[in-house]
Amino acid sequence: MKIAKTLSYAIPLSRPIGVDGEQRHTETTLHSSGSILEAFVSRRQDCNAAMKFLKKIMKRYERPHEIVTDRLRSYRAAMKIIGNETSQETGRWLNNRCENSHLPFQRREQAMLKFKRLQSLQKFVSIHSSVHNHFNHERHLKNGEAFKLQRNAALAEWQQLSAA
């Protein structure tokens, strides 16, 4: 199980999002490669919400080698209950990659297109990760020809999926 030894998660600071006049918090899990694994919306930012989120991740994926979080106390308390507190990393710049994963939410907030209902937010959160991973080809790491080939293949696959 080579994957289990190198698997690591990154959980960013949860961002408050306005839904029908109430604040909701979104939390996103990233793989160490940068792909979005899971997104979760909660009413509160407490130990119970963190426990529910961590259990959901560990049930669906394997137990990670390390978990990068911010310094929020609820994550530390949840990790202590689960028994995984030794794998928590809370460095200063460690969670920059996951902070950037919240940009689509921030753009939508800035454009004043707030989510009107919790269902629309949940749909956006669940669909966004799969679509983002499908079209995120990391342009800065590839030359132009390889990027165009991958983009065309992704578009062809997307057209095939949307036609079905």
PDB file of C-alpha atoms in Angstrom:
ATOM      1  CA  MET A   1       0.000   0.000   0.000  1.00  0.00           C
ATOM      2  CA  LYS A   2       2.383   2.669  -1.176  1.00  0.00           C
ATOM      3  CA  ILE A   3      -0.449   5.162  -1.573  1.00  0.00           C
ATOM      4  CA  ALA A   4      -1.445   4.912   2.092  1.00  0.00           C
ATOM      5  CA  LYS A   5       2.041   5.901   3.213  1.00  0.00           C
ATOM      6  CA  THR A   6       2.187   9.003   1.024  1.00  0.00           C
ATOM      7  CA  LEU A   7      -1.432  10.095   1.407  1.00  0.00           C
ATOM      8  CA  SER A   8      -1.885  13.463   3.067  1.00  0.00           C
ATOM      9  CA  TYR A   9      -4.810  15.828   3.387  1.00  0.00           C
ATOM     10  CA  ALA A  10      -4.931  19.570   3.669  1.00  0.00           C
ATOM     11  CA  ILE A  11      -7.914  21.246   5.302  1.00  0.00           C
ATOM     12  CA  PRO A  12      -8.051  25.034   5.039  1.00  0.00           C
ATOM     13  CA  LEU A  13      -9.580  27.627   7.270  1.00  0.00           C
ATOM     14  CA  SER A  14     -13.300  27.352   6.674  1.00  0.00           C
ATOM     15  CA  ARG A  15     -14.803  30.368   4.979  1.00  0.00           C
ATOM     16  CA  PRO A  16     -18.164  31.803   6.029  1.00  0.00           C
ATOM     17  CA  ILE A  17     -20.676  31.978   3.189  1.00  0.00           C
ATOM     18  CA  GLY A  18     -24.011  33.729   3.373  1.00  0.00           C
ATOM     19  CA  VAL A  19     -26.969  31.465   2.603  1.00  0.00           C
ATOM     20  CA  ASP A  20     -30.396  33.055   2.913  1.00  0.00           C
ATOM     21  CA  GLY A  21     -29.090  35.542   5.454  1.00  0.00           C
ATOM     22  CA  GLU A  22     -27.356  32.908   7.625  1.00  0.00           C
ATOM     23  CA  GLN A  23     -23.669  32.102   7.850  1.00  0.00           C
ATOM     24  CA  ARG A  24     -22.463  28.668   6.714  1.00  0.00           C
ATOM     25  CA  HIS A  25     -18.900  27.386   6.770  1.00  0.00           C
ATOM     26  CA  THR A  26     -17.339  25.436   3.904  1.00  0.00           C
ATOM     27  CA  GLU A  27     -14.429  23.089   4.419  1.00  0.00           C
ATOM     28  CA  THR A  28     -12.478  21.498   1.590  1.00  0.00           C
ATOM     29  CA  THR A  29     -10.087  18.561   1.619  1.00  0.00           C
ATOM     30  CA  LEU A  30      -7.222  18.435  -0.836  1.00  0.00           C
ATOM     31  CA  HIS A  31      -4.952  15.556  -1.734  1.00  0.00           C
ATOM     32  CA  SER A  32      -1.217  16.210  -1.520  1.00  0.00           C
ATOM     33  CA  SER A  33      -1.189  16.367  -5.335  1.00  0.00           C
ATOM     34  CA  GLY A  34      -3.595  19.323  -5.282  1.00  0.00           C
ATOM     35  CA  SER A  35      -6.829  17.671  -6.403  1.00  0.00           C
ATOM     36  CA  ILE A  36      -9.970  18.372  -4.398  1.00  0.00           C
ATOM     37  CA  LEU A  37     -11.171  15.270  -2.551  1.00  0.00           C
ATOM     38  CA  GLU A  38     -14.201  16.408  -0.599  1.00  0.00           C
ATOM     39  CA  ALA A  39     -16.156  19.537   0.283  1.00  0.00           C
ATOM     40  CA  PHE A  40     -18.433  19.943   3.276  1.00  0.00           C
ATOM     41  CA  VAL A  41     -20.875  22.635   4.430  1.00  0.00           C
ATOM     42  CA  SER A  42     -21.674  23.053   8.120  1.00  0.00           C
ATOM     43  CA  ARG A  43     -23.684  25.458  10.247  1.00  0.00           C
ATOM     44  CA  ARG A  44     -21.060  25.782  12.964  1.00  0.00           C
ATOM     45  CA  GLN A  45     -17.324  25.695  13.256  1.00  0.00           C
ATOM     46  CA  ASP A  46     -17.049  23.534  16.365  1.00  0.00           C
ATOM     47  CA  CYS A  47     -15.609  20.168  17.390  1.00  0.00           C
ATOM     48  CA  ASN A  48     -18.717  18.216  16.335  1.00  0.00           C
ATOM     49  CA  ALA A  49     -18.614  19.647  12.801  1.00  0.00           C
ATOM     50  CA  ALA A  50     -14.884  18.913  12.560  1.00  0.00           C
ATOM     51  CA  MET A  51     -15.457  15.345  13.838  1.00  0.00           C
ATOM     52  CA  LYS A  52     -18.202  14.740  11.287  1.00  0.00           C
ATOM     53  CA  PHE A  53     -16.007  16.106   8.509  1.00  0.00           C
ATOM     54  CA  LEU A  54     -12.917  14.090   9.493  1.00  0.00           C
ATOM     55  CA  LYS A  55     -14.894  10.859   9.931  1.00  0.00           C
ATOM     56  CA  LYS A  56     -16.483  11.337   6.513  1.00  0.00           C
ATOM     57  CA  ILE A  57     -13.084  11.818   4.894  1.00  0.00           C
ATOM     58  CA  MET A  58     -11.400   8.908   6.658  1.00  0.00           C
ATOM     59  CA  LYS A  59     -14.315   6.603   5.877  1.00  0.00           C
ATOM     60  CA  ARG A  60     -14.234   7.391   2.172  1.00  0.00           C
ATOM     61  CA  TYR A  61     -10.447   7.586   1.826  1.00  0.00           C
ATOM     62  CA  GLU A  62      -7.658   5.951   3.770  1.00  0.00           C
ATOM     63  CA  ARG A  63      -6.180   7.236   7.017  1.00  0.00           C
ATOM     64  CA  PRO A  64      -3.637   9.865   5.951  1.00  0.00           C
ATOM     65  CA  HIS A  65       0.023  10.076   6.814  1.00  0.00           C
ATOM     66  CA  GLU A  66      -0.367  13.746   7.724  1.00  0.00           C
ATOM     67  CA  ILE A  67      -3.175  16.286   7.873  1.00  0.00           C
ATOM     68  CA  VAL A  68      -2.402  19.948   7.279  1.00  0.00           C
ATOM     69  CA  THR A  69      -4.849  22.278   9.024  1.00  0.00           C
ATOM     70  CA  ASP A  70      -4.957  25.824  10.249  1.00  0.00           C
ATOM     71  CA  ARG A  71      -4.699  26.503  13.970  1.00  0.00           C
ATOM     72  CA  LEU A  72      -8.418  26.229  14.644  1.00  0.00           C
ATOM     73  CA  ARG A  73      -8.956  24.545  18.027  1.00  0.00           C
ATOM     74  CA  SER A  74     -11.883  22.438  16.849  1.00  0.00           C
ATOM     75  CA  TYR A  75      -9.619  20.462  14.481  1.00  0.00           C
ATOM     76  CA  ARG A  76      -7.164  19.757  17.297  1.00  0.00           C
ATOM     77  CA  ALA A  77      -9.972  18.574  19.599  1.00  0.00           C
ATOM     78  CA  ALA A  78     -11.487  16.356  16.890  1.00  0.00           C
ATOM     79  CA  MET A  79      -8.085  14.865  16.037  1.00  0.00           C
ATOM     80  CA  LYS A  80      -7.490  14.145  19.725  1.00  0.00           C
ATOM     81  CA  ILE A  81     -10.803  12.257  19.959  1.00  0.00           C
ATOM     82  CA  ILE A  82     -10.095  10.272  16.786  1.00  0.00           C
ATOM     83  CA  GLY A  83      -6.575   9.484  17.989  1.00  0.00           C
ATOM     84  CA  ASN A  84      -4.830  11.046  15.024  1.00  0.00           C
ATOM     85  CA  GLU A  85      -3.373  14.154  16.666  1.00  0.00           C
ATOM     86  CA  THR A  86       0.247  13.222  15.954  1.00  0.00           C
ATOM     87  CA  SER A  87      -0.295  13.500  12.206  1.00  0.00           C
ATOM     88  CA  GLN A  88      -1.611  17.082  12.359  1.00  0.00           C
ATOM     89  CA  GLU A  89       0.620  19.756  10.827  1.00  0.00           C
ATOM     90  CA  THR A  90      -0.119  23.439  11.477  1.00  0.00           C
ATOM     91  CA  GLY A  91       2.705  25.293   9.778  1.00  0.00           C
ATOM     92  CA  ARG A  92       2.575  28.899   8.704  1.00  0.00           C
ATOM     93  CA  TRP A  93       2.502  28.426   4.913  1.00  0.00           C
ATOM     94  CA  LEU A  94       1.530  24.768   4.711  1.00  0.00           C
ATOM     95  CA  ASN A  95      -2.128  25.305   3.846  1.00  0.00           C
ATOM     96  CA  ASN A  96      -1.672  27.917   1.092  1.00  0.00           C
ATOM     97  CA  ARG A  97      -2.706  25.392  -1.560  1.00  0.00           C
ATOM     98  CA  CYS A  98      -6.033  24.756   0.102  1.00  0.00           C
ATOM     99  CA  GLU A  99      -6.649  28.439   0.746  1.00  0.00           C
ATOM    100  CA  ASN A 100      -6.535  28.916  -3.028  1.00  0.00           C
ATOM    101  CA  SER A 101      -9.189  26.225  -3.493  1.00  0.00           C
ATOM    102  CA  HIS A 102     -11.747  28.617  -1.977  1.00  0.00           C
ATOM    103  CA  LEU A 103     -11.348  31.201  -4.747  1.00  0.00           C
ATOM    104  CA  PRO A 104     -14.526  30.186  -6.660  1.00  0.00           C
ATOM    105  CA  PHE A 105     -16.569  30.731  -3.502  1.00  0.00           C
ATOM    106  CA  GLN A 106     -14.934  34.108  -2.932  1.00  0.00           C
ATOM    107  CA  ARG A 107     -15.512  35.180  -6.543  1.00  0.00           C
ATOM    108  CA  ARG A 108     -19.167  34.297  -6.299  1.00  0.00           C
ATOM    109  CA  GLU A 109     -19.482  36.254  -3.066  1.00  0.00           C
ATOM    110  CA  GLN A 110     -17.734  39.281  -4.541  1.00  0.00           C
ATOM    111  CA  ALA A 111     -20.009  39.261  -7.568  1.00  0.00           C
ATOM    112  CA  MET A 112     -22.977  39.541  -5.160  1.00  0.00           C
ATOM    113  CA  LEU A 113     -24.412  36.280  -6.488  1.00  0.00           C
ATOM    114  CA  LYS A 114     -24.961  34.853  -3.035  1.00  0.00           C
ATOM    115  CA  PHE A 115     -26.403  31.420  -2.605  1.00  0.00           C
ATOM    116  CA  LYS A 116     -30.104  31.770  -1.861  1.00  0.00           C
ATOM    117  CA  ARG A 117     -30.658  28.291  -0.451  1.00  0.00           C
ATOM    118  CA  LEU A 118     -28.542  25.683   1.264  1.00  0.00           C
ATOM    119  CA  GLN A 119     -29.430  23.151  -1.445  1.00  0.00           C
ATOM    120  CA  SER A 120     -27.899  25.313  -4.174  1.00  0.00           C
ATOM    121  CA  LEU A 121     -24.716  25.721  -2.117  1.00  0.00           C
ATOM    122  CA  GLN A 122     -24.513  21.968  -1.499  1.00  0.00           C
ATOM    123  CA  LYS A 123     -24.975  21.254  -5.228  1.00  0.00           C
ATOM    124  CA  PHE A 124     -22.272  23.754  -6.143  1.00  0.00           C
ATOM    125  CA  VAL A 125     -19.858  22.334  -3.569  1.00  0.00           C
ATOM    126  CA  SER A 126     -20.387  18.718  -4.634  1.00  0.00           C
ATOM    127  CA  ILE A 127     -20.166  19.363  -8.376  1.00  0.00           C
ATOM    128  CA  HIS A 128     -17.373  21.918  -8.301  1.00  0.00           C
ATOM    129  CA  SER A 129     -14.707  19.516  -7.052  1.00  0.00           C
ATOM    130  CA  SER A 130     -15.223  16.965  -9.812  1.00  0.00           C
ATOM    131  CA  VAL A 131     -15.423  19.601 -12.542  1.00  0.00           C
ATOM    132  CA  HIS A 132     -12.432  21.519 -11.187  1.00  0.00           C
ATOM    133  CA  ASN A 133     -10.288  18.379 -11.040  1.00  0.00           C
ATOM    134  CA  HIS A 134     -11.359  17.481 -14.575  1.00  0.00           C
ATOM    135  CA  PHE A 135     -10.301  20.795 -16.115  1.00  0.00           C
ATOM    136  CA  ASN A 136      -7.397  21.787 -13.854  1.00  0.00           C
ATOM    137  CA  HIS A 137      -4.353  20.813 -15.923  1.00  0.00           C
ATOM    138  CA  GLU A 138      -1.772  22.964 -14.109  1.00  0.00           C
ATOM    139  CA  ARG A 139      -0.813  25.100 -17.087  1.00  0.00           C
ATOM    140  CA  HIS A 140       2.281  26.473 -15.388  1.00  0.00           C
ATOM    141  CA  LEU A 141       3.878  23.003 -15.257  1.00  0.00           C
ATOM    142  CA  LYS A 142       3.424  21.998 -18.910  1.00  0.00           C
ATOM    143  CA  ASN A 143       4.354  23.288 -22.326  1.00  0.00           C
ATOM    144  CA  GLY A 144       1.685  24.595 -24.705  1.00  0.00           C
ATOM    145  CA  GLU A 145       1.278  21.470 -26.836  1.00  0.00           C
ATOM    146  CA  ALA A 146       0.803  19.105 -23.895  1.00  0.00           C
ATOM    147  CA  PHE A 147      -1.655  21.518 -22.287  1.00  0.00           C
ATOM    148  CA  LYS A 148      -3.735  21.799 -25.477  1.00  0.00           C
ATOM    149  CA  LEU A 149      -3.823  18.022 -25.889  1.00  0.00           C
ATOM    150  CA  GLN A 150      -5.006  17.496 -22.316  1.00  0.00           C
ATOM    151  CA  ARG A 151      -7.552  20.313 -22.578  1.00  0.00           C
ATOM    152  CA  ASN A 152      -8.995  18.931 -25.827  1.00  0.00           C
ATOM    153  CA  ALA A 153      -9.195  15.436 -24.328  1.00  0.00           C
ATOM    154  CA  ALA A 154     -10.970  16.813 -21.248  1.00  0.00           C
ATOM    155  CA  LEU A 155     -13.432  18.778 -23.401  1.00  0.00           C
ATOM    156  CA  ALA A 156     -14.165  15.720 -25.544  1.00  0.00           C
ATOM    157  CA  GLU A 157     -14.749  13.609 -22.444  1.00  0.00           C
ATOM    158  CA  TRP A 158     -16.940  16.336 -20.936  1.00  0.00           C
ATOM    159  CA  GLN A 159     -19.066  16.535 -24.108  1.00  0.00           C
ATOM    160  CA  GLN A 160     -19.427  12.760 -24.017  1.00  0.00           C
ATOM    161  CA  LEU A 161     -20.537  12.845 -20.368  1.00  0.00           C
ATOM    162  CA  SER A 162     -22.972  15.712 -20.874  1.00  0.00           C
ATOM    163  CA  ALA A 163     -24.543  14.026 -23.920  1.00  0.00           C
ATOM    164  CA  ALA A 164     -25.322  10.863 -21.938  1.00  0.00           C
TER     165      ALA A 164
END
